[in-house]
């Protein structure tokens, strides 16, 4: 049951469903105080006793002749700096007289069925209004005339709350928003571990765990994208919580640009979580009558550990963030030519690679970088989205027709946000690049960032890409971004609006995505930014899958995909089998392990199958057949992390069907051992009363045994192999895929 209740006699709001309660109260000074956020509790009229105050030394108080009522002591919904609160605020407004002080007072509320769309921004949605309720609380600052609407959406099921803020300037003089966060949550204590997901190119989203301490800790990006270095996702968990038990809060930001997620612990151990646009380099001018909508932040609460929190994110991001034709469809098995050829290809070579892939059962061939303009290396061509005739004599239409003639679909790589100086586009419009007049421009990979804050730039790129999609049989687009934003200045805006450019760029990006996905709804878009530099919820709204990392090594991918799964569903993770030695880490891994890792993602190959020996081709055919049979379960089943690759020599995860009658377990060991212990892994999510058949051992076991005793994974590493043993062979970088199916009868 889901409900939003307002108790008028006590001025208390209670949002709840079967998993979560969120309670706040109108205070004596007409602001909003946070009373409780956590496991569902019974509703009642009065929770005001949870609002606690005490006289504090050095406190600055609101009311004359009162030494108790200080905003520094109050857990607030959407705080401002000043008026007694010295902690970091959720909003800050620079006014004409130079003041940044504001005071938003409660002005009313509205409860609506469903969930309103956020103009120009990705956000969670509903398919039927009965799925959710939204509370809109109005606050007003009398002096500036600014009206603030706090939006809270709770769904019928799941411990999830979606939040955003809309600010409308109903006053007369222009103001500047210098901070506009999407979520503030003041928790009553700081007994948490903080988990962030950090990295860099080719080692994205590594969980980093530390105790929450007094002071400030944060993750952020000021790179113009969500970044390889930090992900817009943070977890607070109780120190005793783990994958399967304990209280956990997850905070995620549905946005693809500069962000900040911050925890501030004050002297009294209150923890203030702030999630939103990074306040550095942000300055949004609001003229009279204008409005500003913050992106959406999502909070998930669970008292059943990290797996349960992740499964909530997976369910919503898979079904109520991703949209359209491909949301629920099994993703095609693809072959990408990038690591097979890099820039060294022509049409005949591509068709030869595609023909072998078709022979092996692959469904989609993807042409990567190098097909357009003067693009023979990474120094030229970006911006000129016209096929190079010397490589593709009949253009994209011709190569697409030939691939379709093989019985496959055709896909194409683009990087529409970028330009090389050596391009017709740059020569015609050098002013279309983000750059500061009179200053040097930095390049990344010899390329520069187009000014997507300008509509005419976005329109031009839309015209070029849409023309290709209208004329050619393109079924898939890989949308890349291979550098971050520097010199973020636009010649199209005056000085007092330059602080808007980072955000306006992202709005332009979203506009381009919206137009292309709207006109070509059956094209499968995969986002990419040198791998995982823009693996964020904002992208999933437009592209239901993302290239997880440029690192295709199976052992590295165990860690990358494990960390990614903390927030993002398997159906969103692009994962491919590549050659050995691996092109990033030069490691030799068995062919079966490369596939067994990539199967828990949107599966494909990043190589030329013609170069493989026949024994590997036989494996490819078996892998393709296996994925085709089980991909719906692999991509859309309930995903459980079982053993972490960050904590030992083994890793394991599994996917379970909705009816719990089928499960697929991935088991991985990094290095082989000798004379090792007997091993087993405890499974999750099974029906305890169902008898399961094990595809490898042939043993039938009930779900309760597999979950509480465990599934045996012992192999010959536990002892010397002899003729009278049936132990499995073992090797370095080993893996197995176990299929568990309900036994007959």
Short mmCIF file of N, CA and C in Angstrom, two decimals, residues 595-675:
data_model
loop_
_atom_site.label_atom_id
_atom_site.label_comp_id
_atom_site.label_asym_id
_atom_site.label_seq_id
_atom_site.Cartn_x
_atom_site.Cartn_y
_atom_site.Cartn_z
N UNK A 595 34.00 -15.20 -22.19
CA UNK A 595 32.57 -15.24 -22.49
C UNK A 595 31.74 -15.31 -21.22
N UNK A 596 32.19 -16.08 -20.24
CA UNK A 596 31.40 -16.26 -19.02
C UNK A 596 31.25 -14.97 -18.22
N UNK A 597 32.19 -14.05 -18.36
CA UNK A 597 32.05 -12.73 -17.74
C UNK A 597 31.11 -11.86 -18.58
N UNK A 598 31.33 -11.85 -19.90
CA UNK A 598 30.55 -10.97 -20.79
C UNK A 598 29.09 -11.38 -20.87
N UNK A 599 28.78 -12.65 -20.57
CA UNK A 599 27.38 -13.08 -20.64
C UNK A 599 26.49 -12.32 -19.66
N UNK A 600 27.05 -11.84 -18.56
CA UNK A 600 26.29 -11.04 -17.62
C UNK A 600 26.38 -9.58 -18.04
N UNK A 601 25.81 -9.31 -19.19
CA UNK A 601 25.80 -7.99 -19.79
C UNK A 601 25.12 -8.10 -21.14
N UNK A 602 25.23 -7.04 -21.95
CA UNK A 602 24.70 -7.11 -23.31
C UNK A 602 25.81 -7.66 -24.19
N UNK A 603 25.73 -8.91 -24.52
CA UNK A 603 26.83 -9.75 -24.99
C UNK A 603 27.24 -9.44 -26.42
N UNK A 604 28.55 -9.56 -26.67
CA UNK A 604 29.06 -9.39 -28.02
C UNK A 604 30.52 -9.75 -28.12
N UNK A 605 31.08 -9.54 -29.33
CA UNK A 605 32.49 -9.84 -29.61
C UNK A 605 33.18 -8.59 -30.14
N UNK A 606 34.40 -8.38 -29.70
CA UNK A 606 35.21 -7.22 -30.07
C UNK A 606 36.48 -7.73 -30.75
N UNK A 607 36.31 -8.41 -31.87
CA UNK A 607 37.45 -9.07 -32.53
C UNK A 607 37.04 -9.51 -33.94
N UNK A 608 38.04 -10.01 -34.67
CA UNK A 608 37.81 -10.59 -35.99
C UNK A 608 37.77 -12.10 -35.82
N UNK A 609 36.57 -12.67 -35.93
CA UNK A 609 36.42 -14.11 -35.71
C UNK A 609 37.19 -14.93 -36.74
N UNK A 610 37.53 -14.34 -37.89
CA UNK A 610 38.30 -15.07 -38.90
C UNK A 610 39.69 -15.45 -38.40
N UNK A 611 40.18 -14.76 -37.41
CA UNK A 611 41.54 -15.00 -36.92
C UNK A 611 41.60 -16.05 -35.81
N UNK A 612 40.46 -16.57 -35.41
CA UNK A 612 40.43 -17.54 -34.32
C UNK A 612 40.66 -18.96 -34.86
N UNK A 613 41.32 -19.80 -34.07
CA UNK A 613 41.43 -21.21 -34.47
C UNK A 613 40.07 -21.90 -34.41
N UNK A 614 39.97 -23.05 -35.08
CA UNK A 614 38.69 -23.73 -35.19
C UNK A 614 38.12 -24.11 -33.84
N UNK A 615 38.98 -24.48 -32.88
CA UNK A 615 38.45 -24.85 -31.56
C UNK A 615 37.79 -23.66 -30.87
N UNK A 616 38.32 -22.45 -31.10
CA UNK A 616 37.67 -21.25 -30.54
C UNK A 616 36.38 -20.93 -31.28
N UNK A 617 36.36 -21.13 -32.58
CA UNK A 617 35.13 -20.89 -33.34
C UNK A 617 34.02 -21.83 -32.85
N UNK A 618 34.38 -23.06 -32.54
CA UNK A 618 33.39 -23.99 -31.99
C UNK A 618 32.84 -23.46 -30.67
N UNK A 619 33.72 -22.89 -29.86
CA UNK A 619 33.25 -22.29 -28.61
C UNK A 619 32.36 -21.09 -28.86
N UNK A 620 32.71 -20.27 -29.85
CA UNK A 620 31.89 -19.10 -30.17
C UNK A 620 30.47 -19.54 -30.51
N UNK A 621 30.35 -20.54 -31.33
CA UNK A 621 29.03 -21.02 -31.72
C UNK A 621 28.24 -21.52 -30.52
N UNK A 622 28.93 -22.22 -29.61
CA UNK A 622 28.27 -22.70 -28.39
C UNK A 622 27.86 -21.52 -27.51
N UNK A 623 28.75 -20.53 -27.38
CA UNK A 623 28.45 -19.35 -26.54
C UNK A 623 27.25 -18.59 -27.09
N UNK A 624 27.24 -18.37 -28.40
CA UNK A 624 26.14 -17.64 -29.02
C UNK A 624 24.82 -18.38 -28.81
N UNK A 625 24.85 -19.69 -28.99
CA UNK A 625 23.63 -20.48 -28.79
C UNK A 625 23.17 -20.41 -27.34
N UNK A 626 24.12 -20.47 -26.42
CA UNK A 626 23.77 -20.40 -25.00
C UNK A 626 23.15 -19.05 -24.65
N UNK A 627 23.77 -17.97 -25.12
CA UNK A 627 23.24 -16.64 -24.81
C UNK A 627 21.86 -16.46 -25.42
N UNK A 628 21.67 -16.90 -26.63
CA UNK A 628 20.35 -16.77 -27.25
C UNK A 628 19.28 -17.50 -26.43
N UNK A 629 19.64 -18.67 -25.89
CA UNK A 629 18.68 -19.44 -25.10
C UNK A 629 18.36 -18.77 -23.78
N UNK A 630 19.37 -18.15 -23.15
CA UNK A 630 19.22 -17.71 -21.76
C UNK A 630 19.32 -16.19 -21.58
N UNK A 631 19.42 -15.42 -22.65
CA UNK A 631 19.74 -14.00 -22.46
C UNK A 631 18.65 -13.22 -21.73
N UNK A 632 17.39 -13.64 -21.88
CA UNK A 632 16.36 -12.89 -21.15
C UNK A 632 16.60 -13.01 -19.65
N UNK A 633 16.93 -14.20 -19.20
CA UNK A 633 17.23 -14.39 -17.78
C UNK A 633 18.51 -13.67 -17.40
N UNK A 634 19.55 -13.77 -18.22
CA UNK A 634 20.83 -13.12 -17.92
C UNK A 634 20.69 -11.60 -17.84
N UNK A 635 19.92 -11.02 -18.75
CA UNK A 635 19.83 -9.56 -18.82
C UNK A 635 18.74 -8.98 -17.92
N UNK A 636 17.67 -9.74 -17.67
CA UNK A 636 16.53 -9.18 -16.96
C UNK A 636 16.16 -9.93 -15.68
N UNK A 637 16.88 -11.00 -15.35
CA UNK A 637 16.60 -11.72 -14.12
C UNK A 637 17.00 -10.90 -12.89
N UNK A 638 16.56 -11.36 -11.72
CA UNK A 638 16.97 -10.72 -10.47
C UNK A 638 18.42 -11.07 -10.20
N UNK A 639 19.26 -10.05 -10.07
CA UNK A 639 20.71 -10.23 -10.00
C UNK A 639 21.17 -10.20 -8.54
N UNK A 640 22.01 -11.18 -8.19
CA UNK A 640 22.59 -11.26 -6.85
C UNK A 640 24.11 -11.29 -6.96
N UNK A 641 24.78 -10.48 -6.18
CA UNK A 641 26.22 -10.60 -6.00
C UNK A 641 26.47 -11.59 -4.86
N UNK A 642 27.31 -12.59 -5.11
CA UNK A 642 27.54 -13.65 -4.13
C UNK A 642 28.92 -13.58 -3.48
N UNK A 643 29.95 -13.36 -4.29
CA UNK A 643 31.32 -13.27 -3.77
C UNK A 643 32.03 -12.14 -4.51
N UNK A 644 32.70 -11.28 -3.75
CA UNK A 644 33.29 -10.08 -4.33
C UNK A 644 34.69 -10.35 -4.87
N UNK A 645 35.00 -9.92 -6.10
CA UNK A 645 36.36 -10.05 -6.63
C UNK A 645 37.34 -9.12 -5.93
N UNK A 646 36.83 -8.19 -5.13
CA UNK A 646 37.70 -7.28 -4.38
C UNK A 646 38.16 -7.88 -3.06
N UNK A 647 37.61 -9.03 -2.68
CA UNK A 647 37.87 -9.56 -1.34
C UNK A 647 38.57 -10.91 -1.33
N UNK A 648 38.83 -11.49 -2.46
CA UNK A 648 39.47 -12.80 -2.45
C UNK A 648 39.80 -13.27 -3.84
N UNK A 649 40.13 -14.54 -3.94
CA UNK A 649 40.56 -15.14 -5.20
C UNK A 649 39.39 -15.64 -6.04
N UNK A 650 38.19 -15.61 -5.48
CA UNK A 650 37.01 -16.06 -6.20
C UNK A 650 35.97 -14.96 -6.28
N UNK A 651 35.14 -15.04 -7.31
CA UNK A 651 34.00 -14.14 -7.44
C UNK A 651 32.82 -14.96 -7.93
N UNK A 652 31.62 -14.51 -7.58
CA UNK A 652 30.42 -15.22 -8.04
C UNK A 652 29.24 -14.27 -8.03
N UNK A 653 28.34 -14.49 -8.99
CA UNK A 653 27.07 -13.77 -9.04
C UNK A 653 26.05 -14.66 -9.72
N UNK A 654 24.80 -14.26 -9.69
CA UNK A 654 23.77 -15.11 -10.29
C UNK A 654 22.56 -14.28 -10.70
N UNK A 655 21.77 -14.84 -11.63
CA UNK A 655 20.51 -14.24 -12.05
C UNK A 655 19.42 -15.27 -11.86
N UNK A 656 18.26 -14.83 -11.32
CA UNK A 656 17.16 -15.73 -10.99
C UNK A 656 15.91 -15.26 -11.74
N UNK A 657 15.18 -16.21 -12.31
CA UNK A 657 13.96 -15.88 -13.04
C UNK A 657 12.87 -15.41 -12.08
N UNK A 658 11.89 -14.66 -12.57
CA UNK A 658 10.82 -14.16 -11.68
C UNK A 658 10.07 -15.27 -10.94
N UNK A 659 9.88 -16.42 -11.59
CA UNK A 659 9.18 -17.52 -10.91
C UNK A 659 10.10 -18.38 -10.05
N UNK A 660 11.38 -18.04 -10.04
CA UNK A 660 12.41 -18.70 -9.22
C UNK A 660 12.62 -20.17 -9.61
N UNK A 661 12.20 -20.58 -10.78
CA UNK A 661 12.38 -21.96 -11.22
C UNK A 661 13.66 -22.15 -12.04
N UNK A 662 14.31 -21.07 -12.38
CA UNK A 662 15.54 -21.14 -13.15
C UNK A 662 16.53 -20.11 -12.62
N UNK A 663 17.79 -20.49 -12.58
CA UNK A 663 18.84 -19.56 -12.16
C UNK A 663 20.12 -19.88 -12.93
N UNK A 664 20.91 -18.86 -13.19
CA UNK A 664 22.21 -19.04 -13.82
C UNK A 664 23.26 -18.41 -12.90
N UNK A 665 24.27 -19.21 -12.56
CA UNK A 665 25.31 -18.78 -11.62
C UNK A 665 26.62 -18.65 -12.38
N UNK A 666 27.27 -17.50 -12.25
CA UNK A 666 28.62 -17.31 -12.77
C UNK A 666 29.62 -17.45 -11.63
N UNK A 667 30.55 -18.38 -11.79
CA UNK A 667 31.60 -18.61 -10.77
C UNK A 667 32.96 -18.39 -11.42
N UNK A 668 33.85 -17.65 -10.73
CA UNK A 668 35.12 -17.24 -11.31
C UNK A 668 36.24 -17.36 -10.27
N UNK A 669 37.37 -17.92 -10.69
CA UNK A 669 38.55 -17.94 -9.82
C UNK A 669 39.70 -17.27 -10.56
N UNK A 670 40.38 -16.38 -9.86
CA UNK A 670 41.43 -15.59 -10.51
C UNK A 670 42.66 -16.45 -10.78
N UNK A 671 43.32 -16.93 -9.74
CA UNK A 671 44.51 -17.75 -9.90
C UNK A 671 44.24 -19.16 -9.39
N UNK A 672 44.84 -20.13 -10.07
CA UNK A 672 44.69 -21.51 -9.65
C UNK A 672 45.42 -21.74 -8.32
N UNK A 673 45.04 -22.78 -7.64
CA UNK A 673 45.65 -23.12 -6.35
C UNK A 673 46.03 -24.59 -6.37
N UNK A 674 46.77 -24.99 -5.35
CA UNK A 674 47.15 -26.38 -5.22
C UNK A 674 46.83 -26.85 -3.81
N UNK A 675 46.33 -28.06 -3.70
CA UNK A 675 46.01 -28.65 -2.40
C UNK A 675 45.11 -27.72 -1.59
#
